[in-house]
Amino acid sequence: MTNKKFFLDQHGCAKNQVDGEIIVTRLLNAGYEQCSNPDDADLIIVNSCGFIESAKTESLNSVMEARSAYPDKKILLAGCLAERYAEIFKTELPEVDGIFGNGDLSQVESTVAAVFKNQRPMVKPEQKGVCCGDRKLLLNYKGSAFVKITEGCNNCCSFCAIPLIRGTLRSRKADEILEEIKSLLKEGIFEINLIGQDLAAYGCGKDDDVFNEGKNGFKGLYSDLTKPLIASLENEEMKNPSYLYRLLEKISALEGTFWIRLLYIHPDHFNPDILQLMEKDKRILPYFDIPFQSGSDPVIKAMNRKGDFNSYVKLIETIRSRFPESSIRTTFLTGFPGEDEENQKQSEEFLNAIQSDWSGCFTYSAEDDTPAANMKKQVKAKISLERKNRLEALQDQITVNRLAQRCGKDYQVLVEEIVENHEGSDDGLAIGRAWFQAPEVDGSFVIRYDLDDKKAVEAIQPGRVVLVHALTSSQVDMDGEYIGS
C-alpha cells in the first residue's frame, strides 16, 4: 500500500471523462488516495484533450500552471494530447514527469509507480478494444452516468484527428454493456448516457462481434455508403435490424425507471430503425445529437461526408414527423478550408431549416496529419470567428423559441444540486435537467418549491427525479415549480 495522494485535472469530452473515472478507480484500488485540492497532492494528473487547437492549448496551459504553482510535485500528462504527441512531448515537454496515452488504461498503476521512481515513463499502448471497467467515482452530478459503447472511428472526416488519437472503430460486447448498466441502475443511477465517436456504427468495426455470432453483416453496408443510410433506404425498412437497435432492444428489456440518452450519431449512419424502438419505450429519449458541421454541399463533400443540405434536412424532418417534441443537438465548424461567404449563408439557411434546439459551434483549426490541414484556401481566423458568432446568434434565437414552446407543460426533472436559500426567503431553489437537456452541454431546469412543504423538501434531493411544471424560459434555461414526485 502507498500513502501517496493524487489530484485529477479533468479535460475534454464525455469519453475522456469515463477514462478519467477509470484512472481514478484503478489508482484507488492500488492504494493511492485521491484529493480534491492539488495543494494536498503528491501527483497531479492532467487528463488532457487533443481534439482541436483551443482544447490542446487549454490542456498544455494546465500543465504549465501546475508546474509553476507546484515545482516540487509530480505531474503526469494523460489523455488524448498525451496519446497524440507522446514522442514529441518526451523531449519537448520537460515540465511533466511522465506521459500516459489512452490506449490501455490498465497500465496506469505501473506508470504512476514509475513516475514516483523518477523514471519519467512515456507509455503509449496500442489502441485496442474499448477502455472500460469499474468506476468507484463518477464525475457527473448524482444520478447520471456516461457509458462508453464504442471507441475510435472509421469515418475519417477530413478535418478530424479522432482516428489518429483513438484509432479505428471498436465496439464493446453487448452483454458487457448490459452488465455495466445493470450495475449503475442498482447504484441508483437514473440517467444512462450512451457515448462513443459514432453510436450509429456500433458493432461495425473490423473485428467486432458484439453478439458473439462470429459475423458482422453491417460492415459492408457502412463502408460502401455513397449517400446517407437513411437516404439509401429510400423509405424502405432496414432488412436487418442494426446492431445499435439490437443493443437498445436488450437495454429496453431491463426493468425499472430510467432514461437512456444517445450522444453522438453521425448523420450519414443514422439508424432509422431505432425510431420505432423509441416509440415503444419512452425511457429511450428522443434526444438526437447529430453533428452536421455544415449546411453547404461543397463543404460537406470536402469534409469527406456523404450527405448534403437536402438529405440532412430530410433526416430531421423524418425524426420530427415521428417525435414532434424531439430535442435536436448539432455541431457546426466554421472556417473550413475553401469555405466562402456563400457557404456560410447556406449553413445559416440549414440551421433555420432544421431548427435545432441546441448547437455548438467551433472555428476550424488545422490538425496535424489530417487531409484538411493541407487543403488550399485556408480561412483567416478572424473570418472563422465572425462566422461562428453569426451561427451562435442564430441558434440563440431558435433556442429561445424552442424553449418557449415547452412552457406550460409538466416534466420529469433530474435534480442536480440544491441552491443555498437566500436569507429571509421562503422559496427553495434547485437546479436539474429535463429529458431534452443533456448533461454539461445544454441548459438547466430551475425548480422552485416551498421550504415549508415537507414532502417537497424530502423529494428534492440530488439524484432524484421530481415532476415540475414549466412556467417560463430564458435564453437557455427553463424555470418551473415543483408539483410532485
XYZ file of C-alpha atoms in Angstrom:
485
model
C 0.000 0.000 0.000
C 1.024 3.579 -0.573
C 0.135 6.821 1.135
C 0.732 8.865 -1.988
C -2.031 11.280 -2.996
C -3.118 12.312 -6.486
C -5.283 15.064 -7.954
C -7.131 14.641 -11.271
C -7.326 17.715 -13.523
C -10.006 16.574 -15.983
C -10.374 17.970 -19.526
C -12.202 17.075 -22.723
C -15.333 15.205 -23.714
C -17.507 12.591 -22.057
C -15.358 9.787 -23.483
C -12.305 11.280 -21.804
C -14.297 11.719 -18.602
C -15.002 7.997 -18.487
C -11.273 7.398 -18.951
C -10.617 9.755 -16.044
C -13.071 7.858 -13.847
C -11.363 4.565 -14.696
C -7.933 6.050 -13.930
C -9.169 7.274 -10.544
C -10.679 3.896 -9.691
C -7.589 1.927 -10.665
C -5.353 4.182 -8.583
C -7.694 3.967 -5.588
C -7.671 0.177 -5.884
C -3.869 0.297 -5.969
C -3.782 2.111 -2.629
C -3.348 5.704 -3.760
C -5.516 8.413 -2.201
C -7.431 10.948 -4.255
C -7.604 14.534 -3.041
C -9.860 17.367 -4.147
C -7.203 20.055 -3.899
C -3.889 19.985 -5.819
C -2.233 21.618 -2.814
C -2.548 18.299 -0.971
C -1.413 16.056 -3.834
C 1.905 14.362 -4.463
C 0.894 13.809 -8.103
C -1.191 15.954 -10.456
C -2.719 14.070 -13.400
C -3.733 16.282 -16.298
C -6.194 14.147 -18.284
C -5.908 16.175 -21.463
C -7.931 16.815 -24.617
C -6.243 16.837 -28.029
C -9.195 17.351 -30.367
C -8.867 20.970 -31.501
C -6.312 23.732 -31.051
C -8.146 25.564 -28.261
C -8.544 22.339 -26.259
C -4.878 21.436 -26.732
C -3.849 24.899 -25.577
C -6.062 24.647 -22.506
C -4.546 21.300 -21.517
C -0.974 22.492 -22.028
C -1.699 25.658 -20.061
C -2.904 23.465 -17.201
C 0.421 21.628 -17.252
C 2.394 24.873 -17.235
C 0.297 26.390 -14.463
C 0.632 23.266 -12.345
C 4.398 23.203 -12.803
C 4.656 26.888 -11.922
C 2.437 26.577 -8.853
C 3.877 23.245 -7.661
C 7.521 22.954 -8.702
C 8.133 20.023 -6.340
C 5.106 17.900 -7.246
C 4.962 15.148 -9.837
C 2.916 15.837 -12.988
C 1.574 13.136 -15.306
C 0.179 14.142 -18.688
C -2.550 11.654 -19.643
C -5.406 11.540 -22.151
C -5.750 12.403 -25.814
C -2.998 15.019 -26.026
C -0.543 12.609 -24.431
C -1.620 9.880 -26.839
C -1.267 12.089 -29.896
C 2.060 13.761 -29.174
C 3.800 11.327 -26.830
C 7.004 11.135 -28.845
C 7.268 14.916 -29.186
C 6.491 15.613 -25.541
C 9.073 13.092 -24.408
C 11.782 15.575 -25.395
C 9.954 18.895 -25.701
C 7.800 18.951 -22.577
C 10.224 18.676 -19.649
C 7.560 20.127 -17.334
C 5.914 16.699 -16.992
C 7.285 13.695 -15.108
C 5.503 11.155 -17.262
C 3.335 10.729 -20.364
C 0.463 8.252 -20.458
C -1.625 7.585 -23.585
C -5.178 6.275 -23.526
C -4.790 3.005 -25.442
C -4.665 0.764 -22.360
C -5.711 2.297 -19.058
C -4.770 -0.877 -17.170
C -1.169 0.347 -17.325
C -1.825 3.478 -15.279
C -0.748 1.920 -11.963
C 2.656 0.878 -13.279
C 3.034 4.255 -14.998
C 2.343 6.184 -11.798
C 4.732 3.915 -9.865
C 7.430 4.709 -12.433
C 6.735 8.437 -12.047
C 7.341 8.220 -8.313
C 10.589 6.364 -9.008
C 11.716 9.330 -11.152
C 11.849 7.170 -14.288
C 9.858 9.665 -16.411
C 7.877 6.988 -18.302
C 6.444 7.543 -21.771
C 3.645 4.989 -22.166
C 1.694 4.839 -25.402
C -0.046 1.456 -25.613
C -1.629 0.131 -28.785
C -5.203 1.298 -29.371
C -7.021 -1.966 -28.778
C -10.511 -2.782 -27.544
C -12.638 -0.328 -25.549
C -11.205 1.008 -22.298
C -13.779 0.286 -19.629
C -14.039 -1.164 -16.148
C -15.194 -0.493 -12.618
C -15.713 3.152 -11.654
C -15.890 3.968 -7.957
C -16.236 7.676 -8.640
C -18.433 9.279 -11.293
C -17.621 12.858 -12.249
C -21.229 13.585 -13.250
C -23.827 15.070 -10.972
C -25.537 12.441 -8.841
C -27.986 10.232 -10.723
C -26.295 10.403 -14.124
C -23.534 8.394 -15.780
C -21.806 8.018 -19.137
C -21.432 4.502 -20.572
C -18.956 4.034 -23.393
C -20.114 1.558 -26.072
C -17.571 2.228 -28.840
C -14.067 3.559 -29.202
C -12.325 5.048 -32.224
C -13.869 5.970 -35.558
C -13.786 4.852 -39.210
C -15.495 7.910 -40.705
C -12.236 9.779 -41.338
C -13.788 13.218 -41.769
C -11.062 15.305 -43.391
C -10.826 17.806 -40.522
C -10.902 15.344 -37.636
C -7.983 13.877 -35.670
C -10.039 11.360 -33.682
C -8.934 8.324 -35.749
C -5.328 9.457 -35.180
C -5.900 9.705 -31.438
C -8.409 6.972 -30.628
C -7.785 4.605 -33.531
C -10.250 2.711 -35.695
C -13.741 1.700 -34.628
C -14.070 -0.929 -31.897
C -17.268 -1.864 -30.071
C -17.906 -3.383 -26.665
C -19.740 -6.673 -26.292
C -23.463 -6.121 -25.766
C -23.572 -8.305 -22.643
C -20.727 -6.313 -21.099
C -22.606 -3.045 -21.699
C -25.778 -4.518 -20.211
C -23.970 -5.647 -17.081
C -22.499 -2.187 -16.569
C -25.909 -0.560 -16.997
C -27.485 -3.015 -14.547
C -24.770 -2.225 -12.020
C -25.294 1.510 -12.393
C -29.058 1.184 -12.023
C -28.578 -0.819 -8.817
C -26.442 2.046 -7.509
C -29.294 4.476 -8.064
C -28.255 5.973 -11.389
C -31.312 7.238 -13.266
C -29.809 8.631 -16.478
C -27.592 6.447 -18.674
C -25.850 8.377 -21.440
C -24.504 6.077 -24.143
C -21.375 7.573 -25.697
C -18.907 6.881 -28.494
C -17.428 8.643 -31.505
C -20.339 7.343 -33.628
C -23.033 5.315 -31.874
C -24.709 4.522 -35.200
C -21.692 2.432 -36.180
C -21.897 0.268 -33.050
C -20.904 -3.292 -33.918
C -19.457 -2.382 -37.316
C -15.747 -2.363 -36.553
C -13.373 -4.646 -38.410
C -13.053 -7.133 -35.544
C -16.415 -6.533 -33.858
C -18.580 -9.462 -32.816
C -20.784 -7.761 -30.274
C -23.404 -10.521 -30.055
C -20.958 -13.436 -30.238
C -22.240 -14.549 -33.622
C -18.890 -14.740 -35.373
C -20.030 -12.323 -38.080
C -20.849 -8.705 -38.767
C -23.349 -8.086 -41.517
C -23.180 -4.311 -41.341
C -19.511 -3.777 -42.151
C -20.167 -3.630 -45.866
C -23.274 -1.526 -45.522
C -21.454 1.271 -43.726
C -18.184 1.152 -45.631
C -19.906 1.127 -49.039
C -22.295 4.011 -48.436
C -22.341 6.631 -51.186
C -25.096 8.655 -49.538
C -26.536 8.759 -46.012
C -28.019 5.473 -44.827
C -31.481 6.922 -44.327
C -31.437 8.258 -47.906
C -30.030 4.991 -49.269
C -33.008 3.074 -47.893
C -35.427 5.347 -49.782
C -38.291 4.887 -47.318
C -37.786 1.107 -47.129
C -37.378 -0.596 -43.788
C -33.929 -1.949 -42.996
C -33.812 -5.628 -44.000
C -31.965 -6.499 -40.822
C -32.030 -4.611 -37.537
C -28.935 -2.512 -36.945
C -26.603 -3.506 -34.153
C -27.489 -0.304 -32.299
C -31.167 -1.275 -32.483
C -30.390 -4.731 -31.122
C -28.367 -3.266 -28.260
C -31.144 -0.830 -27.377
C -33.657 -3.676 -27.571
C -31.694 -5.560 -24.916
C -31.491 -2.450 -22.751
C -35.218 -1.906 -23.217
C -35.861 -5.373 -21.768
C -34.438 -4.219 -18.423
C -36.967 -3.435 -15.735
C -37.096 -0.188 -13.837
C -37.453 3.533 -14.309
C -34.544 5.206 -16.070
C -33.507 7.342 -19.034
C -31.360 6.174 -21.924
C -29.808 9.025 -23.888
C -27.847 8.582 -27.121
C -24.979 11.036 -27.541
C -23.409 11.488 -30.979
C -24.825 9.803 -34.069
C -23.092 10.544 -37.370
C -25.695 11.904 -39.848
C -24.560 9.564 -42.628
C -25.059 6.467 -40.456
C -28.262 7.384 -38.612
C -30.132 4.158 -37.883
C -33.813 4.766 -38.802
C -34.899 1.558 -37.090
C -34.168 2.982 -33.633
C -37.104 5.380 -34.021
C -39.682 2.611 -33.721
C -37.959 1.357 -30.577
C -38.103 4.844 -29.075
C -41.832 4.927 -29.805
C -42.293 1.663 -27.915
C -40.100 2.520 -24.926
C -40.344 6.104 -23.683
C -37.297 5.541 -21.485
C -35.155 5.779 -24.639
C -35.217 9.539 -25.017
C -35.990 11.229 -28.353
C -32.853 13.324 -27.905
C -30.689 13.319 -31.015
C -27.089 14.539 -31.022
C -26.248 14.685 -34.741
C -23.190 16.809 -35.666
C -23.832 18.103 -39.184
C -20.824 20.501 -39.164
C -22.034 22.437 -42.233
C -25.093 23.045 -44.393
C -23.134 23.759 -47.555
C -22.920 20.913 -50.065
C -19.369 21.712 -51.292
C -18.071 21.966 -47.728
C -19.856 18.776 -46.640
C -18.251 16.941 -49.561
C -14.811 18.366 -48.771
C -15.278 17.154 -45.187
C -15.490 13.617 -46.619
C -19.133 13.190 -45.763
C -21.824 11.521 -47.877
C -24.789 13.822 -47.262
C -25.945 17.200 -48.462
C -28.275 20.018 -47.452
C -31.440 18.242 -48.606
C -30.698 14.786 -47.218
C -29.734 16.177 -43.823
C -32.867 18.332 -43.657
C -34.881 15.255 -44.620
C -33.322 13.342 -41.731
C -34.532 15.942 -39.227
C -37.960 16.043 -40.873
C -38.186 12.255 -40.517
C -37.319 12.449 -36.824
C -39.742 15.274 -36.108
C -42.555 13.550 -38.032
C -42.255 10.707 -35.508
C -41.338 12.840 -32.486
C -42.692 16.405 -32.861
C -41.205 17.432 -29.496
C -37.846 15.727 -30.046
C -34.735 17.568 -28.944
C -32.083 18.051 -31.629
C -28.475 18.971 -30.870
C -25.897 19.541 -33.573
C -22.448 20.993 -34.171
C -21.068 23.412 -36.752
C -17.493 24.017 -37.847
C -16.799 27.417 -39.385
C -13.825 28.439 -41.490
C -13.239 25.046 -43.096
C -10.672 25.408 -45.925
C -12.333 26.852 -49.022
C -15.450 27.974 -47.168
C -16.671 31.294 -48.561
C -19.456 33.672 -47.659
C -21.993 31.812 -49.788
C -21.162 28.561 -47.973
C -21.664 30.353 -44.667
C -25.088 31.604 -45.764
C -26.019 28.038 -46.733
C -25.128 26.866 -43.233
C -27.284 29.625 -41.774
C -30.130 28.596 -44.072
C -29.643 24.991 -42.998
C -29.791 25.929 -39.315
C -33.011 27.818 -39.960
C -34.396 24.788 -41.771
C -33.655 22.214 -39.057
C -34.449 24.479 -36.077
C -32.134 22.537 -33.758
C -32.834 23.003 -30.064
C -29.137 23.273 -29.295
C -25.907 23.551 -31.223
C -22.241 24.007 -30.549
C -20.032 25.934 -32.925
C -16.268 25.762 -33.315
C -13.810 27.528 -35.537
C -11.702 25.288 -37.735
C -8.134 24.549 -36.674
C -5.678 22.754 -38.953
C -4.956 19.472 -37.179
C -1.653 17.730 -37.869
C -1.818 14.807 -40.319
C -5.442 15.405 -41.343
C -6.276 15.903 -45.057
C -7.850 19.306 -44.446
C -4.621 20.673 -42.976
C -3.061 20.546 -46.462
C -6.041 21.957 -48.321
C -5.749 25.259 -50.130
C -7.705 28.417 -49.303
C -7.311 28.271 -45.533
C -9.738 30.753 -43.976
C -8.419 33.521 -41.732
C -9.129 33.047 -38.037
C -10.885 36.413 -37.785
C -13.351 35.429 -40.509
C -13.934 31.998 -38.963
C -14.734 33.611 -35.626
C -17.132 36.117 -37.193
C -18.994 33.286 -38.908
C -19.098 31.310 -35.672
C -20.632 34.287 -33.883
C -23.312 34.612 -36.567
C -24.336 30.979 -36.281
C -24.382 31.187 -32.492
C -26.583 34.282 -32.571
C -28.997 32.496 -34.891
C -29.049 29.421 -32.664
C -29.645 31.574 -29.584
C -32.874 32.885 -31.068
C -34.001 29.436 -32.198
C -33.304 28.030 -28.724
C -35.358 30.813 -27.126
C -38.282 29.969 -29.383
C -37.981 26.204 -28.887
C -37.821 26.535 -25.099
C -40.813 28.871 -25.065
C -42.865 26.118 -26.700
C -42.113 23.849 -23.746
C -43.653 26.232 -21.200
C -46.963 25.266 -19.610
C -46.117 21.540 -19.629
C -45.074 19.101 -16.907
C -41.683 17.410 -16.985
C -39.729 14.889 -15.005
C -36.576 16.678 -13.852
C -33.427 15.013 -12.556
C -32.239 17.127 -9.612
C -28.532 18.003 -9.733
C -27.974 20.453 -6.910
C -29.731 22.454 -4.210
C -29.154 26.194 -4.286
C -28.437 27.834 -0.935
C -31.544 29.653 0.231
C -31.387 33.417 0.320
C -31.777 34.764 3.817
C -35.367 35.605 4.637
C -36.805 33.757 1.631
C -39.439 31.018 1.957
C -38.691 29.698 -1.530
C -36.494 26.689 -2.120
C -34.395 26.579 -5.260
C -32.812 23.611 -7.039
C -31.176 23.017 -10.410
C -31.806 19.995 -12.595
C -32.393 18.808 -16.150
C -35.396 17.558 -18.118
C -35.131 14.892 -20.815
C -34.417 17.475 -23.519
C -31.322 18.771 -21.710
C -28.153 16.692 -21.926
C -25.576 16.914 -19.134
C -22.984 19.689 -19.296
C -23.772 20.920 -22.816
C -27.389 22.152 -22.682
C -29.351 24.439 -20.403
C -30.769 23.654 -16.964
C -34.171 23.489 -15.285
C -34.689 25.740 -12.259
C -37.003 24.110 -9.703
C -38.866 26.338 -7.267
C -40.590 24.915 -4.198
C -41.957 25.880 -0.793
C -39.487 25.268 2.027
C -42.458 24.750 4.359
C -43.613 21.839 2.186
C -42.087 18.845 3.952
C -42.788 16.470 1.055
C -41.101 18.801 -1.409
C -38.036 19.249 0.776
C -37.700 15.472 1.190
C -38.260 14.785 -2.529
C -35.973 17.414 -3.989
C -32.562 15.903 -3.413
C -29.607 15.498 -5.827
C -30.006 12.357 -7.924
C -33.772 12.143 -7.507
C -36.445 12.795 -10.120
C -39.354 15.152 -9.477
C -42.287 16.432 -11.504
C -42.054 20.115 -12.400
C -44.484 22.433 -14.165
C -42.627 24.662 -16.627
C -43.589 28.291 -16.101
C -41.108 30.362 -18.091
C -37.968 30.039 -20.143
C -34.909 32.197 -20.720
C -32.240 32.110 -23.401
C -31.019 28.660 -22.354
C -32.851 27.600 -19.170
C -36.320 26.596 -18.023
C -37.982 27.788 -14.832
C -40.747 25.871 -13.089
C -42.444 24.864 -9.863
C -42.412 21.508 -8.099
C -45.729 19.676 -8.340
C -44.863 16.159 -7.155
C -42.525 13.216 -7.298
